[in-house]
JSON list of C-alpha atoms in Angstrom, two decimals:
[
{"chain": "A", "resi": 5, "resn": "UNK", "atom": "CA", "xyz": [-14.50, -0.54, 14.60]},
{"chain": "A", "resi": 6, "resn": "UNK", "atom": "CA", "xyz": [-11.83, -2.75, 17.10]},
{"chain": "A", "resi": 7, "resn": "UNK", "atom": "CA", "xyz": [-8.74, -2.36, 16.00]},
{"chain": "A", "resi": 8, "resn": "UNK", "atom": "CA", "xyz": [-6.39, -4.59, 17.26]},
{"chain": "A", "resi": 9, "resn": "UNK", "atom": "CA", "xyz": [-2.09, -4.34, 17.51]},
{"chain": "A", "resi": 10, "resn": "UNK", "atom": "CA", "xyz": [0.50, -6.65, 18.20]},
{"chain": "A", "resi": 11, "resn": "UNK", "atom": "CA", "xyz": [4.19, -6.08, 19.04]},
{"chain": "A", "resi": 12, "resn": "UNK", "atom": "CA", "xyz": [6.72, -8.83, 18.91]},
{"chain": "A", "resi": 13, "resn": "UNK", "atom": "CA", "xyz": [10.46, -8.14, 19.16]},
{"chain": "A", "resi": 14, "resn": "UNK", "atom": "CA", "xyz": [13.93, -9.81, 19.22]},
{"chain": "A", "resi": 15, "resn": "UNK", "atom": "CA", "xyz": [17.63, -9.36, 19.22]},
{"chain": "A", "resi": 16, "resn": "UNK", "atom": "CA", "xyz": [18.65, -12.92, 18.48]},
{"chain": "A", "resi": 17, "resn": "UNK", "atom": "CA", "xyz": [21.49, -12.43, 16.12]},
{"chain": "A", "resi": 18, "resn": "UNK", "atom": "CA", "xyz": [19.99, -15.50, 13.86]},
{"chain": "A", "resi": 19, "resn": "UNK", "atom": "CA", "xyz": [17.79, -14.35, 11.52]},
{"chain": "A", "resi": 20, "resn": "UNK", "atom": "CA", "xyz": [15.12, -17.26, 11.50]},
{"chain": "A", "resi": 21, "resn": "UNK", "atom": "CA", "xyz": [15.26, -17.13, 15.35]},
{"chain": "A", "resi": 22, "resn": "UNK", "atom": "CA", "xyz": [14.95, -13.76, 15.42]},
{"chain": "A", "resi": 23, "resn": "UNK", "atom": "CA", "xyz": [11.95, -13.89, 12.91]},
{"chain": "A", "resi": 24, "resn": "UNK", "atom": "CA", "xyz": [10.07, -16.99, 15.06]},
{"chain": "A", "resi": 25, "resn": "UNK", "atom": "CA", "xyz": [10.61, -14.88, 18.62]},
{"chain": "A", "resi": 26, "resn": "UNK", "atom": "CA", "xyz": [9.12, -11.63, 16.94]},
{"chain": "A", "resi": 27, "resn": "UNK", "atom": "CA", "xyz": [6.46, -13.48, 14.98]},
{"chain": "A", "resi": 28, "resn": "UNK", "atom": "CA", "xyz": [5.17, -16.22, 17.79]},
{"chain": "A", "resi": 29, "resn": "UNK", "atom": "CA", "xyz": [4.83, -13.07, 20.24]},
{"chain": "A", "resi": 30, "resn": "UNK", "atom": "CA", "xyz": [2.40, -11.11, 17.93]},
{"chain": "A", "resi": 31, "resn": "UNK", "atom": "CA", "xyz": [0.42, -14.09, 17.30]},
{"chain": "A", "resi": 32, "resn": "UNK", "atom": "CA", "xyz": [0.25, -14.90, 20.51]},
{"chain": "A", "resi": 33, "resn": "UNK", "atom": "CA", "xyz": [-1.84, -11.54, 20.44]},
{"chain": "A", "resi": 34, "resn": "UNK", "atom": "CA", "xyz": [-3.81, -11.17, 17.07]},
{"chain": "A", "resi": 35, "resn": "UNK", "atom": "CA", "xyz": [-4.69, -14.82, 15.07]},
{"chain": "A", "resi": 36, "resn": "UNK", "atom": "CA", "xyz": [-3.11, -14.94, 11.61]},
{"chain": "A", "resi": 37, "resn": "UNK", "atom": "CA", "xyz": [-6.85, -14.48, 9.90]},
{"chain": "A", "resi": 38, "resn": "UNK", "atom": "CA", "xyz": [-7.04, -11.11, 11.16]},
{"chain": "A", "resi": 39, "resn": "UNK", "atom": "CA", "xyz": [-3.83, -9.62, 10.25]},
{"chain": "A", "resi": 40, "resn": "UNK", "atom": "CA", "xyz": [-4.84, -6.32, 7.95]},
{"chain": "A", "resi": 41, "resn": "UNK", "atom": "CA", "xyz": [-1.23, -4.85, 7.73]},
{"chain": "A", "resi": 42, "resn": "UNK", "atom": "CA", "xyz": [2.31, -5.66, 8.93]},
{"chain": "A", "resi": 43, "resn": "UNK", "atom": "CA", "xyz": [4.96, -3.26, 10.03]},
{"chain": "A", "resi": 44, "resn": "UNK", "atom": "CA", "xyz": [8.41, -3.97, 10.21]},
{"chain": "A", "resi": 45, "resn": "UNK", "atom": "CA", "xyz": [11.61, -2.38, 11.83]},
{"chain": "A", "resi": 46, "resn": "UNK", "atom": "CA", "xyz": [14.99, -3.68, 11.99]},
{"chain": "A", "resi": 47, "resn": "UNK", "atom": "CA", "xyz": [18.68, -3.00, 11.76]},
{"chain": "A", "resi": 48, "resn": "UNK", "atom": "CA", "xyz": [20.73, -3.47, 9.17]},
{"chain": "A", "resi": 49, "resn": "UNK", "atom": "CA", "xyz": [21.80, -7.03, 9.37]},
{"chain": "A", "resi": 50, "resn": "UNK", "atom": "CA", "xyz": [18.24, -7.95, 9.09]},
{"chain": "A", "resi": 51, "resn": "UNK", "atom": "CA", "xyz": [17.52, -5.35, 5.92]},
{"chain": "A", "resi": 52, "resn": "UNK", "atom": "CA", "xyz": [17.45, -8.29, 3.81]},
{"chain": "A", "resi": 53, "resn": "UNK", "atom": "CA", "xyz": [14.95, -9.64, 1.18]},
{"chain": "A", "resi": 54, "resn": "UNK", "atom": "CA", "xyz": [14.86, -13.00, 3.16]},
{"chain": "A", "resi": 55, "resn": "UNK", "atom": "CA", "xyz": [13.96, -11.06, 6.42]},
{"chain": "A", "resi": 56, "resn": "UNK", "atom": "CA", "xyz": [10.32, -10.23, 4.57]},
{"chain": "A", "resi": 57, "resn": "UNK", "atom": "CA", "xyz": [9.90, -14.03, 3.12]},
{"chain": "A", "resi": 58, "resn": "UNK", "atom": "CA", "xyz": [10.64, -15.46, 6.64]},
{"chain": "A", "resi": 59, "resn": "UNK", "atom": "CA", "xyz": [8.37, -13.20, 8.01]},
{"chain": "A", "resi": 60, "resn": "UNK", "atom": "CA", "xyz": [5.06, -14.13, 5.35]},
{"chain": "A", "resi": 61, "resn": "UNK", "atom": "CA", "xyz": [6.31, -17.82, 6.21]},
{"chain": "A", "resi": 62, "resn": "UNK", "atom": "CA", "xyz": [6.14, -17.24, 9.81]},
{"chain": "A", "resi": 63, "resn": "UNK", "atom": "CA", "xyz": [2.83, -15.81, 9.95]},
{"chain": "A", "resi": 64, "resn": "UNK", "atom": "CA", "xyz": [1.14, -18.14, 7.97]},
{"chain": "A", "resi": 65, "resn": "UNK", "atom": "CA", "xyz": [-0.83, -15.39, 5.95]},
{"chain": "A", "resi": 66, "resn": "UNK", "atom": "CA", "xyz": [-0.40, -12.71, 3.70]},
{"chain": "A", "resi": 67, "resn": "UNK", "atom": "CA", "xyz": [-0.97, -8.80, 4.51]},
{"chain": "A", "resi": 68, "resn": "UNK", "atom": "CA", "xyz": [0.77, -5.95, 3.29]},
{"chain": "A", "resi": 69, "resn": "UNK", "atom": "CA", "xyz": [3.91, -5.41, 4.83]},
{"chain": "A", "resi": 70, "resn": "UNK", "atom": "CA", "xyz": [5.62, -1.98, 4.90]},
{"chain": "A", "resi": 71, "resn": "UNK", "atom": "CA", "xyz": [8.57, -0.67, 7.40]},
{"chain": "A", "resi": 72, "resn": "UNK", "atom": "CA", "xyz": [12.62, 0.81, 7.18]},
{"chain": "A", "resi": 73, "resn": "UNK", "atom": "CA", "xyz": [15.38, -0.47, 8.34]},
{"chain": "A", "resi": 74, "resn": "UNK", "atom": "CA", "xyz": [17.91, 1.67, 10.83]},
{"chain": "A", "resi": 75, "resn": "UNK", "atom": "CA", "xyz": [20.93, 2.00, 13.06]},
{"chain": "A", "resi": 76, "resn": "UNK", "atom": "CA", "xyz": [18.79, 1.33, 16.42]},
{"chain": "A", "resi": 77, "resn": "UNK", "atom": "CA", "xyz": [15.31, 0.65, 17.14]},
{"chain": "A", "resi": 78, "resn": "UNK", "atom": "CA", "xyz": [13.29, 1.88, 19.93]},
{"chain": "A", "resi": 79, "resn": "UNK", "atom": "CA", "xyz": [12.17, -0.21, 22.02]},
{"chain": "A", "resi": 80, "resn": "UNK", "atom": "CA", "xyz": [10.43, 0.77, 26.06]},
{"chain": "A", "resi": 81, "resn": "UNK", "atom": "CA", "xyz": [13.77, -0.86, 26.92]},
{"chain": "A", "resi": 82, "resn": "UNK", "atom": "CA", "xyz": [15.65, 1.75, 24.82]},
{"chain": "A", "resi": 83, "resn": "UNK", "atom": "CA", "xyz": [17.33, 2.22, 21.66]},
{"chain": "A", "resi": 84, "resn": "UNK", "atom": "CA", "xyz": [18.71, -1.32, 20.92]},
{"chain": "A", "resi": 85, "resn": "UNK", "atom": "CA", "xyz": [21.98, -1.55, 18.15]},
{"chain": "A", "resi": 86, "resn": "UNK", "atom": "CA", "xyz": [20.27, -5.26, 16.75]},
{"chain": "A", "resi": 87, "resn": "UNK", "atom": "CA", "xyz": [16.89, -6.77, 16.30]},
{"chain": "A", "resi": 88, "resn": "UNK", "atom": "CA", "xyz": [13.77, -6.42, 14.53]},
{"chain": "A", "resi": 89, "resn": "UNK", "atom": "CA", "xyz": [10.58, -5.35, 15.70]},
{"chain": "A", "resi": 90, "resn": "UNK", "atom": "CA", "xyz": [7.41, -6.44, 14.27]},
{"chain": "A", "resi": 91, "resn": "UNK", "atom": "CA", "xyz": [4.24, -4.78, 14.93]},
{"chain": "A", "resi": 92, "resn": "UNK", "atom": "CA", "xyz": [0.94, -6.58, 13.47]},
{"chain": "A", "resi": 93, "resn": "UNK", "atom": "CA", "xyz": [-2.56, -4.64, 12.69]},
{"chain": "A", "resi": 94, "resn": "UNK", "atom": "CA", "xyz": [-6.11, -5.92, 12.56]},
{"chain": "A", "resi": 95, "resn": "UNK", "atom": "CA", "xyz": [-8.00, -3.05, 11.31]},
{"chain": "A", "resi": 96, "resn": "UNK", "atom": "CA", "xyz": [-11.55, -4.00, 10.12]},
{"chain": "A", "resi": 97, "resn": "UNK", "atom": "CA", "xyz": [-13.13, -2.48, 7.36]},
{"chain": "A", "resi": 98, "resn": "UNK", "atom": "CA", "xyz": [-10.30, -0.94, 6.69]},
{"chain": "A", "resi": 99, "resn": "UNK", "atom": "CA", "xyz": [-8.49, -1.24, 2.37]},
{"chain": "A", "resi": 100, "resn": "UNK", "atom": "CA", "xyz": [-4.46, -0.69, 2.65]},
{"chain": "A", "resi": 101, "resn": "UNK", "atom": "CA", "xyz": [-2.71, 0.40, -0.45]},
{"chain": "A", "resi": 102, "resn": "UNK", "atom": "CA", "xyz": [0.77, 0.02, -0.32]},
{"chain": "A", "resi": 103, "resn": "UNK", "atom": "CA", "xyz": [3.40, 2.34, -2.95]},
{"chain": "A", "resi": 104, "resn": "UNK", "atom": "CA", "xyz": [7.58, 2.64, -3.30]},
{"chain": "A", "resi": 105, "resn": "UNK", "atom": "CA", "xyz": [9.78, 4.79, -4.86]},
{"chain": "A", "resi": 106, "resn": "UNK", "atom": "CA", "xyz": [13.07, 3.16, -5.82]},
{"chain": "A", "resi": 107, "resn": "UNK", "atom": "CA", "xyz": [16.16, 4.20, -3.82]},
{"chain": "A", "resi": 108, "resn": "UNK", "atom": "CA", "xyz": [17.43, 6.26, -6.63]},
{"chain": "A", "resi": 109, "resn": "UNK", "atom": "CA", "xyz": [15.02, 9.59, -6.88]},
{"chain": "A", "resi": 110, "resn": "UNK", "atom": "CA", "xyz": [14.58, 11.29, -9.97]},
{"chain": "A", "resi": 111, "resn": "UNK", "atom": "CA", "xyz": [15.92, 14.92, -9.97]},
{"chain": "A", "resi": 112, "resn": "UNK", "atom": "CA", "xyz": [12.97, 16.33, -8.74]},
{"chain": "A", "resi": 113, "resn": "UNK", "atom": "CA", "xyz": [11.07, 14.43, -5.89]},
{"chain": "A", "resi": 114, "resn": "UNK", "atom": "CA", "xyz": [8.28, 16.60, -5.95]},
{"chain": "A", "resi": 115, "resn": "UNK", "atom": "CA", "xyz": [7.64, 14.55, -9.23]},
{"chain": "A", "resi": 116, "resn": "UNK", "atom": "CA", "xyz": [7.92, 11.41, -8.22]},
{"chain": "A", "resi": 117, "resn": "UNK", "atom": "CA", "xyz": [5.93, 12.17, -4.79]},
{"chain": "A", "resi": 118, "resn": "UNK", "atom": "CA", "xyz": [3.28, 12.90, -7.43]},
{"chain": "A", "resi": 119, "resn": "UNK", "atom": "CA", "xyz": [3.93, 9.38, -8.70]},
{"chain": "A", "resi": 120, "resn": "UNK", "atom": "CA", "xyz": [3.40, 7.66, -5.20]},
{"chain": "A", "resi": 121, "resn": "UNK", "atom": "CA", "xyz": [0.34, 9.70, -4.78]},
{"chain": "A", "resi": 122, "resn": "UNK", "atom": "CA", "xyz": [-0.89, 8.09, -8.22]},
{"chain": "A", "resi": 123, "resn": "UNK", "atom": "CA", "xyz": [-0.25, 4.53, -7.11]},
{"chain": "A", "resi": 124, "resn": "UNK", "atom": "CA", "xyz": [-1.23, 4.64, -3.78]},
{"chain": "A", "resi": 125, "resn": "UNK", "atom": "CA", "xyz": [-4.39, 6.63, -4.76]},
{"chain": "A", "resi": 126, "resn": "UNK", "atom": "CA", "xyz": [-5.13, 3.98, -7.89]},
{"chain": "A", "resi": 127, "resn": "UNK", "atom": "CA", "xyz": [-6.37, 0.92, -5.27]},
{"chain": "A", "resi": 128, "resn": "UNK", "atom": "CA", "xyz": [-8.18, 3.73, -3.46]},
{"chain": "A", "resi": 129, "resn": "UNK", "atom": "CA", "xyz": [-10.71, 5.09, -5.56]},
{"chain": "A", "resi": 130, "resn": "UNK", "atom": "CA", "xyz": [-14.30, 4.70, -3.86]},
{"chain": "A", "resi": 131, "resn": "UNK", "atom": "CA", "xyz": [-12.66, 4.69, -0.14]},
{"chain": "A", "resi": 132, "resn": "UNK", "atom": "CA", "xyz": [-12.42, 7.21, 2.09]},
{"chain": "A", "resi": 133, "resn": "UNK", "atom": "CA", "xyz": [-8.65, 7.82, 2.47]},
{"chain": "A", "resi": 134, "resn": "UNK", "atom": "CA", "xyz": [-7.85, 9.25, 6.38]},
{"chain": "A", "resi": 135, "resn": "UNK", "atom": "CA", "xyz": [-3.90, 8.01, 6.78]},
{"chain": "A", "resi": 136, "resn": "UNK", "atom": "CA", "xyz": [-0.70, 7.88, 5.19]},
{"chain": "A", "resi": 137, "resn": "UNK", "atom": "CA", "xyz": [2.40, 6.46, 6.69]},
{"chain": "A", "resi": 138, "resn": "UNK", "atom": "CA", "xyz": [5.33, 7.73, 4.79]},
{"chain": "A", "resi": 139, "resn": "UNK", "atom": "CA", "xyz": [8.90, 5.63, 5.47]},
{"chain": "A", "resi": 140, "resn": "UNK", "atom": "CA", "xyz": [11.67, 7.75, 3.60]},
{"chain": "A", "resi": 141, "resn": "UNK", "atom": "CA", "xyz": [14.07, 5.17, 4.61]},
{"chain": "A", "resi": 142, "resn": "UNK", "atom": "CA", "xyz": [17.28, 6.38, 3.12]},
{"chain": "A", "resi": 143, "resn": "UNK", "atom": "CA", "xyz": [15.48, 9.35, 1.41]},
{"chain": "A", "resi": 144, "resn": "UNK", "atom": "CA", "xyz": [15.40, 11.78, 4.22]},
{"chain": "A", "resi": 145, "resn": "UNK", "atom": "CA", "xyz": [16.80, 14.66, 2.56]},
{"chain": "A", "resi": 146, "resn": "UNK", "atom": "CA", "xyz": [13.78, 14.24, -0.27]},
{"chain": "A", "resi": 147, "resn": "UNK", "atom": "CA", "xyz": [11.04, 13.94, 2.23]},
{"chain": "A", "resi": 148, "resn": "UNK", "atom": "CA", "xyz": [9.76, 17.57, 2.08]},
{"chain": "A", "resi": 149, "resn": "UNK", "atom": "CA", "xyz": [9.73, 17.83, -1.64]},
{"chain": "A", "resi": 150, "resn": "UNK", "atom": "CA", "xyz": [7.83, 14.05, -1.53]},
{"chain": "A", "resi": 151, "resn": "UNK", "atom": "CA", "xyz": [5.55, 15.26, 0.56]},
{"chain": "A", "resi": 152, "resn": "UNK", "atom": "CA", "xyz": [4.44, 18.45, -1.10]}
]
């Protein structure tokens, strides 16, 4: 299997620009047909629905996308206070399933980690499952009990 990855970045303070400089770099590197799955990291003036439409726009296909937002994101150049960082994967032969947990937990996460398990799991069935990226963006104090 060749798996390919793309990185595209920008601190542009305009969203769209922002979204064209990160975009146009990654498909300078991986063509739009072989996109398999989408990653996404920005800062908060970017954690907006929009941010996610401009980016399907942009890339003139549809794969999952997944990702958090945060206070910085790390970049070779260092930790940088505004931007977004898009990272594109072409992973052949390879089924995504995608799951989220709304921001408000239930009282016990262990539960409801049990619930993502069940959706992610559902689109899974006759595959081979061999990763899991977890994002607990904003759930950091549940992750253990999610996890479990």
């Amino acid at each position: 299997m060749n798996f390919k990855a793309a990185i595209g970045k920008s601190q542009k303070k305009d969203l769209l620009e922002a979204v064209h400089e990160a975009t146009h770099a990654c498909l300078s590197q991986i063509p739009a047909s072989e996109i398999t799955l989408t990653i996404v990291f920005s800062t908060p003036a970017f954690a907006i629905q929009s941010l996610l439409n401009h980016i399907h726009l942009s890339l003139k296909a549809y794969a999952p996308l997944i990702g958090c937002s945060g206070m910085h994101i790390i970049t070779p150049e260092g930790a940088q206070k505004e931007g977004l960082v898009l990272l594109l994967l072409s992973l052949p032969n390879v089924k995504i399933s995608c799951g989220v947990i709304g921001s408000s937990l239930p009282q016990d996460a262990f539960l409801a980690g049990q619930g993502l398990g069940t959706q992610l799991l559902a689109n899974l069935k006759n595959y081979r499952r061999e990763l899991c990226l977890l994002f607990s963006d904003g759930l950091s104090e549940y992750a253990p009990e999610l996890i479990k």
